[in-house]
Amino acid sequence: MNTKHSRMASPPDVPIDPATRLALYRKMMEVRALEKRAYDLFLQNLIKGTSHLALGQEAIAAAFGVAMREDDYTFCTYRGHAHTLVRGASMTGVLGELMGRECGLMAGKGGSMHLTSVPHGAMGSYAIVGAHLPIAAGAAWSAQYRGTEQAAVCFFGDGTTNIGAFHEALNFAAVWKLPVVFVCENNLYMEYTPIGAVTAVEHPAADRASAYGLEPLIVDGNDVEAMFKVAQTTLARARAGQGPSLIEAKTYRHSGHSRADPAKYRPAEEVAAWMRRDPIKLYREKLLQQGVEEAAISKIEASVAAEVDQATEAAKASSVPEESIAMTEVWANGDWSWRN
Amino acid sequence: MNTKHSRMASPPDVPIDPATRLALYRKMMEVRALEKRAYDLFLQNLIKGTSHLALGQEAIAAAFGVAMREDDYTFCTYRGHAHTLVRGASMTGVLGELMGRECGLMAGKGGSMHLTSVPHGAMGSYAIVGAHLPIAAGAAWSAQYRGTEQAAVCFFGDGTTNIGAFHEALNFAAVWKLPVVFVCENNLYMEYTPIGAVTAVEHPAADRASAYGLEPLIVDGNDVEAMFKVAQTTLARARAGQGPSLIEAKTYRHSGHSRADPAKYRPAEEVAAWMRRDPIKLYREKLLQQGVEEAAISKIEASVAAEVDQATEAAKASSVPEESIAMTEVWANGDWSWRN
Amino acid sequence: MAELTYRDAVAAAIAQEMARDPSVVFLGEDIAAAGGVFKATVGLLDRFGPTRVRDTPISEQALIGAAMGAAMTGLKPIAEIMFSDFLAVCWDIIANQIAKTRYMTNGQVTMPLVIRTANGAGSRFGAQHSQSLENWAMTVPGLKVVAPATPADVVGLMAAAVRDPDPVLFFEHKSLYATKGPVPEGEWVDQLGKAKVLRIGDDVTIVALAAMVPKALAAADRLAEQHGVTATVVDVRSLVPLDTQTILREVARTGRLVTVEENPRLCGWGAEIASIASQELFYDLDGPILRVTTPHVPLPAADNLEDHVIPSVERIVREVLQAYD
Amino acid sequence: MAELTYRDAVAAAIAQEMARDPSVVFLGEDIAAAGGVFKATVGLLDRFGPTRVRDTPISEQALIGAAMGAAMTGLKPIAEIMFSDFLAVCWDIIANQIAKTRYMTNGQVTMPLVIRTANGAGSRFGAQHSQSLENWAMTVPGLKVVAPATPADVVGLMAAAVRDPDPVLFFEHKSLYATKGPVPEGEWVDQLGKAKVLRIGDDVTIVALAAMVPKALAAADRLAEQHGVTATVVDVRSLVPLDTQTILREVARTGRLVTVEENPRLCGWGAEIASIASQELFYDLDGPILRVTTPHVPLPAADNLEDHVIPSVERIVREVLQAYD
Ligand SMILES: Cc1ncc(C[n+]2csc(CCOP(=O)(O)OP(=O)(O)O)c2C)c(N)n1
Ligand SMILES: Cc1ncc(C[n+]2csc(CCOP(=O)(O)OP(=O)(O)O)c2C)c(N)n1
Ligand SMILES: [Mg+2]
Ligand SMILES: [Mg+2]
């Protein structure tokens, strides 16, 4: 795999400390537990509409969740439960939003595809492919203008690299040297279509990097430590005023594109091979090899399981939103009125 | 200059025959004469609205005009008088359209920025940057589907390479292997802004080619024979089913972006250097060196001058369009009605 | 008459036209191998093959632009925009290029294409996947605009749209995909620009579109049964061309007009019809013109909130009674 | 009072707000070094420097998206879209993102930004550079929509728009750039959502916007002088929020309503106002509501053709007399 870093801020070659390793593992577990629960709640018809899970892709969000500064900005897609959660949004807020409850992050007004938690820097989930790349660039511009050394991180899929907004945002961010990290989660499919069938190059993001004067960065998206390192270097580059980065993280989703999709279009061997490369399984084995006590790992797992159970109960107990809130917050004065 | 042709249909290394050389010269002269006349008619207030001249950029259009098959398709921009004329549209039709006369190619309904002559394969001039790239791809798709070995040629500027439609069209055309030639006329400016100030790479088109699996093709756009050769090879590649090409032709406009623009933002030395590289002057010298009789050249020049004079008179003599045509041809039945 | 779902009617209509005319081609995202995210195009790839039924990248500008270029040069493309909300990402190609090119070229170019798209609310998909955007298309001269409410109209109007030499925006309603209805056997082609009177009453004319049609009918039933108010219900079906003859005739007869629009209020199609009626039927009207619309807010995701804002049968009944009591 | 052109008023307004508030930034194509293609932003780069006044690539989605991201994180961007027709290339960011994000996040996000754009016909620029597209913005809940007719309103409404915490689409009319008018000295801030009664008459209320305002005034003069018809003329100024109080009051007083719209007819802002009046003032109206609009066709380039389709003073007078004679 191509992992040239030549134009990057020097990568920290210090080993990842034990606490950080457990933090990475915990974040992945949190996402896994939340997404599995979301899946169950669907089957129980407690989540309506649609939902796009990140099962199998946890390492990418988790690594950035740990690497980012508290005041950094995250922009993500409809497949954004993970990216929102790892910034510190509550499980109750996330599950509540999926279930359309008052306790939801947006009290049910946004829904699964639009999770947002501004207090945690989770600046929104965007459901029209490509739109949030320029928006993330704008937040980075604002950070640059205000001189805060904040960075913006923008997550999107392989399919997104073929839409116009991708191109505009990358060029714009490069020309203005904006502190933004673009993270392509290449899970090999745009919905039901293999990315190779609709893309002129092999690596949909990395093979486009040079079109914006950027280095190609391909990372194993199922290796949480590799992801953590590239997160650190690209964030450092952003804060140092060296401009944007474009990361292509190779990964795979365990379930279908969305609720409605049994994912029958994927070859069984392909699925099996990637299931063997489950990022959580891999990292658990690695941690044990590295001498981390199994008890420490189990404790995390138990704690996360308890957290998600608790959040589920809290969300179930929360009432549905008052109908009146459908008519609020169109405008900053809280109102919706368009006339006097 | 980088002129790799490795993925191209083998370039015809046969010398260009004398008749073709004179045809190239004539096409360039026609464009030059027409554009100069357009400029004069402006000063006389006989052309209203705006107008974008191709003075200095004649070689590119001329080369393709000679190289293209009669049934090929041209798609161009508001700076499209040249590309329309070289396909065989009449000078009277072009000048008439600029002047808003009945004899105009579109009887005054389109204007300077939208010249179209379907009988000549000039499928339209598009005035919103980027839009015509996917449209040209669509015409190429149609040719591919119908099995006609027609090609579509799409002209646009350097500034156009930063808009989303550019990216989408290039990827789409590459994936579908469409018979379309994208020709970027890099005249160093997007309107009043130097292209380098808004683009992440040095060569706005060529440095993006690899993002679509294409070879970078940089050509001296003021060398009409070089342009003719690259036109031939890329058209051959299209007809052979080998897919799209992306050409970056380096050139320079002699006048401002449009009627309103004195082009004061360009360094005097830069302008002077490019004026010395006037494509018509260069080619005239070359033809003489190659032993073409000056008389043959002068004959072309005189004939073109007469043609443009005649066209000017014809356009002036043409009446303004009947007001009633403002209410026709919204629909294919000739009508405009939206209700019964 | 065959019973078809609205969903299956889409595939049936496209198949009918593709079988008839080899210049009809179909492109869009996930429409071929996957049969569409709404499963409305299942079977077309198998039947017509990958040169006529083509999956595209996520590149709406490219795919709609390609449809335009193909339409200008001899093909009759049908292009899918998966959700009507995504019309916004290719709006330039639709509104500025497709709509205007025939006119600008003074008729040199013909633009026989259909853009079909899943429109409307009711699926709890939130603000970016639920809009009713027929009025966006209606604002643009040069576009025809159709929105069927029944499986028969899906087939008949799609066939008419494909055969029409002008660009047609074809709005399918997501919440109708699962509904069933009779469709004529054999080749079935309807006509653009014809509204349908679905129910005759004397007191008020309710004009509705797409998913609001069944609601208007239910409201009319309830008004008759519970309140003794008899309503004519007109399904507009085609916004451009607009069948003002039928609509105005019914409004003149009943003396009252109510539009039921799923779109947020401002500049909805109902405003246009109201302005026509208020100009041309001023002396025939017995009472104010009423518009029942989604309030002018983005759409919420939670089910109870979504249900609250979209016009319901109850709300239609209530507002009609308030206006005319 | 200083005399300013509408063009210079734009730069003056932006300068006033940038001088006051360091979080105001300005971006667009050719707006900085070149001072804008309409020369409406000359001097801003020199005065405020290249970190606050920035030229962008031809990337409308990027620049409007950047404005949105900046607005969400503490800045107050003013973004230029050179011609309003180009709103179509970034319509997703405007209509689906900027407009809806506050609502979807239940108020977590505030969106203080202004998109200013050159709108309208009269310059012989043809179908893709001449449209009047205020109604596109009006169809989208979450956008405020302003269209000034005078230099004073350019300054006052721009200042109000910049200070407004919500996204405002600010439509400047190309054919007004060269017009002159008085502008208050010192800091001048107006209010969004207020229409202006420019002339009082008793027989009819003419409601107009932007370049149609001077035409409506001229028509009113002619109606009075030559036909003894006295007209109230209202400049709407702000379509969202809409000052229905002022408009309906004047319509109720005169008993008649005429809208004068530069947009092509279908779903223009006049349709919305007509539908409101036909519902709320039904019993106050003395005659049919009339809409004078550009016919529903793309715009032609030739000068005589363009003049033929855009509402003229003559046409306003003629149609008003026909309707009410
Ligand atoms: C502009 C636009 N076109 C189409 C869609 C429908 N759609 C939603 S997700 C998706 C696939 C996206 O693929 P990718 O970028 O690889 O992300 P992934 O879902 O794999 O994470 C598509 C086509 C959309 N939301 N927006
Ligand atoms: C989408 C869009 N944005 C902006 C414009 C305004 N505009 C017209 S020409 C132009 C510059 C184009 O530069 P380039 O592509 O280099 O072509 P050139 O004019 O140099 O031939 C701009 C910004 C436009 N027409 N369309
Ligand atoms: Mg993917
Ligand atoms: Mg240029």
XYZ file of N, CA and C and ligand atoms in Angstrom, chain B residues 157-159 185 187-190, ligand 4:
25
model
N -12.324 26.780 -21.084
C -11.136 27.506 -20.636
C -10.488 26.893 -19.417
N -9.344 27.448 -19.060
C -8.603 27.004 -17.884
C -9.427 27.132 -16.604
N -10.160 28.233 -16.498
C -10.935 28.459 -15.273
C -11.999 27.393 -15.058
N -8.640 25.343 -23.427
C -7.872 26.457 -23.986
C -7.348 27.272 -22.812
N -5.767 30.046 -21.512
C -5.293 31.392 -21.859
C -4.835 32.161 -20.617
N -4.539 31.417 -19.571
C -3.895 31.913 -18.341
C -4.807 32.715 -17.420
N -6.013 33.016 -17.851
C -6.902 33.810 -17.003
C -8.314 33.247 -16.988
N -8.897 33.244 -15.809
C -10.336 33.075 -15.683
C -10.870 34.490 -15.487
Mg -9.194 31.339 -19.429
